[in-house]
Amino acid sequence: MKVMVIGSGGREHAMVWKLSQSSLCSKVYAAPGNPGMAPAERIQPPRSDPESFLRIAQEREVDLTVVGPEAPLVDGVVDLFQARGRRIVGPTARAAQLEGSKVFAKRFMERAGVPTARFLVFDSAEEACQSAGAFGFPAVLKADGLAAGKGVIIAGDDREAAEALQRLPKGRVLVEECLTGEEVSFIAFCDGDTAIPFEPTQDHKRVFDDDRGPNTGGMGAYCDPRILSDEDRRRVMDRIIQPTLDQMRREGAPFTGFLYAGLMMTADGPKALEFNVRLGDPEAQPLMYRMKSDFLATLAEGAPMEWRPDPAVCVVLAAAGYPGTPRTGDPITGIDACGATVFHAGTRAGANGLVTGGGRVLGVTASGPDLPSAIANTYAAVEKIHFEGMHYRRDIGRKGLRRW
Ligand code: AMP
Ligand code: GLY
């Protein structure tokens, strides 16, 4: 099969890396991809719109396309491919509203009976301001639309809430009850009716150690079977994933592709914080790394997934300035001899070699027979890589150590 991956980050590099190991795979295209993605052939679409991706798939006779980021999904790339009889993994634009609008997602969870934080919806930040403390403080304030993981603010009191609300993008605002517990990323591959779960992962969204500082797209993740017990996995499938698929089908928008539930494991059991309609990034990196079975066989034929027992850890190396505007163009050294698998995210080819080209630059990924050694192996590799202004968290996976 000829396969195309849409996107250019660490998640897409990890998928390209895994798919190209499949015995079913004859060729991988990446649109537009990044410099780390050999042996994939990179193709720069003229624009990032569904028509441009379709044209590439038609011209190269691509058998199966996999979509990495949410934007093309929300723009209807799956609808267009399906209308033209081309196979593609992902939800339709309507189903992608689960991620595209937080208000849609929360009202949907209510209809589906999916456990989630209590919430109120307001048409503007000014209106939300009056009721920021409706569920007490700290309060969670969220912008409705896509905000690249940066549209959520946790405010400690009325004054903080008023300040924070001014910084949110214009449009509808959610005020939510603040849940406590451990966060888990739970992703399932869905065919509209049923779901095959991936192993649980944990992301690290804040920029600094101990979950301090502003939110980012994700500073690192690990994939460890001990994150959730079998009983908790069953609960998540029975109370969150399956009811979501059933309700989507009832509403005439069956969900196909990757359904990602951001969970809070509360004292009352798992609750959904949010949905994404794609693999997480960086979660996809330790997931692809730990997956033993043929990923393409799962995507193309619904084959069950199998996993290596060893936990995997991915540490994101970020550029100076990230999560604000990152500095770019700095030479990167040490990747080849670092001893780990390094997924590229924000890199580009400079005149004299690889340079930084985005906020999250690399995802350094390794494993070990237990979580402590997986963490140690990953950080040993991190220390061999260098670029000016590089920063990273030193505590990726630390929350999981108490389970070992
Ligand atoms: P989201 O974009 O909805 O995933 O939110 C980003 C982050 O904000 C989450 O990963 C949580 O750490 C936090 N968060 C979101 N909603 C809540 C909530 N209701 N209670 C506590 N933390 C939350
Ligand atoms: N790592 C969180 C996300 O992909 O949304």
PDB file of N, CA and C and ligand atoms in Angstrom, residues 11 99 203 205 217-218 260 274 276 278-283 360, ligand 2:
ATOM      1  N   ARG A  11       4.357  14.145  16.025  1.00  0.00           N
ATOM      2  CA  ARG A  11       3.340  13.093  15.880  1.00  0.00           C
ATOM      3  C   ARG A  11       3.401  12.479  14.485  1.00  0.00           C
ATOM      4  N   GLU A  99     -13.698  18.430  18.744  1.00  0.00           N
ATOM      5  CA  GLU A  99     -12.502  19.180  19.136  1.00  0.00           C
ATOM      6  C   GLU A  99     -12.622  20.647  18.734  1.00  0.00           C
ATOM      7  N   ASP A 203       0.605  13.240  29.315  1.00  0.00           N
ATOM      8  CA  ASP A 203       1.268  14.394  28.717  1.00  0.00           C
ATOM      9  C   ASP A 203       1.755  15.311  29.852  1.00  0.00           C
ATOM     10  N   LYS A 205       1.713  19.308  30.148  1.00  0.00           N
ATOM     11  CA  LYS A 205       1.301  20.458  29.334  1.00  0.00           C
ATOM     12  C   LYS A 205       1.972  21.768  29.716  1.00  0.00           C
ATOM     13  N   GLY A 217       1.766  23.076  23.910  1.00  0.00           N
ATOM     14  CA  GLY A 217       1.187  21.954  23.173  1.00  0.00           C
ATOM     15  C   GLY A 217       1.489  20.621  23.844  1.00  0.00           C
ATOM     16  N   GLY A 218       2.492  20.577  24.711  1.00  0.00           N
ATOM     17  CA  GLY A 218       2.909  19.338  25.390  1.00  0.00           C
ATOM     18  C   GLY A 218       4.422  19.256  25.400  1.00  0.00           C
ATOM     19  N   TYR A 260      -9.596  11.006  21.017  1.00  0.00           N
ATOM     20  CA  TYR A 260      -8.675  11.237  22.132  1.00  0.00           C
ATOM     21  C   TYR A 260      -9.473  11.881  23.244  1.00  0.00           C
ATOM     22  N   GLU A 274     -11.884  16.956  27.908  1.00  0.00           N
ATOM     23  CA  GLU A 274     -12.001  17.442  26.533  1.00  0.00           C
ATOM     24  C   GLU A 274     -11.867  16.267  25.590  1.00  0.00           C
ATOM     25  N   ASN A 276     -10.150  15.368  21.705  1.00  0.00           N
ATOM     26  CA  ASN A 276      -9.456  15.733  20.476  1.00  0.00           C
ATOM     27  C   ASN A 276      -9.816  14.667  19.449  1.00  0.00           C
ATOM     28  N   ARG A 278      -7.844  13.344  16.988  1.00  0.00           N
ATOM     29  CA  ARG A 278      -6.574  12.994  16.340  1.00  0.00           C
ATOM     30  C   ARG A 278      -5.696  12.369  17.411  1.00  0.00           C
ATOM     31  N   LEU A 279      -4.543  11.848  17.015  1.00  0.00           N
ATOM     32  CA  LEU A 279      -3.583  11.409  18.027  1.00  0.00           C
ATOM     33  C   LEU A 279      -3.021  12.633  18.747  1.00  0.00           C
ATOM     34  N   GLY A 280      -2.660  12.480  19.996  1.00  0.00           N
ATOM     35  CA  GLY A 280      -2.021  13.572  20.721  1.00  0.00           C
ATOM     36  C   GLY A 280      -0.580  13.739  20.270  1.00  0.00           C
ATOM     37  N   ASP A 281      -0.080  14.946  20.451  1.00  0.00           N
ATOM     38  CA  ASP A 281       1.326  15.224  20.192  1.00  0.00           C
ATOM     39  C   ASP A 281       1.856  15.963  21.411  1.00  0.00           C
ATOM     40  N   PRO A 282       2.736  15.404  22.207  1.00  0.00           N
ATOM     41  CA  PRO A 282       3.677  14.307  21.916  1.00  0.00           C
ATOM     42  C   PRO A 282       3.201  12.881  22.190  1.00  0.00           C
ATOM     43  N   GLU A 283       1.982  12.635  22.664  1.00  0.00           N
ATOM     44  CA  GLU A 283       1.610  11.268  23.059  1.00  0.00           C
ATOM     45  C   GLU A 283       1.884  10.241  21.954  1.00  0.00           C
ATOM     46  N   ARG A 360       8.413  23.559  19.398  1.00  0.00           N
ATOM     47  CA  ARG A 360       8.822  22.230  19.839  1.00  0.00           C
ATOM     48  C   ARG A 360       9.718  21.688  18.734  1.00  0.00           C
TER      49      ARG A 360
HETATM   50  N1  GLY B   2      -0.678  16.704  23.833  1.00  0.00           N
HETATM   51  C1  GLY B   2      -1.978  17.227  23.815  1.00  0.00           C
HETATM   52  C2  GLY B   2      -2.577  17.318  22.499  1.00  0.00           C
HETATM   53  O1  GLY B   2      -2.114  16.757  21.533  1.00  0.00           O
HETATM   54  O2  GLY B   2      -3.613  17.961  22.405  1.00  0.00           O
END
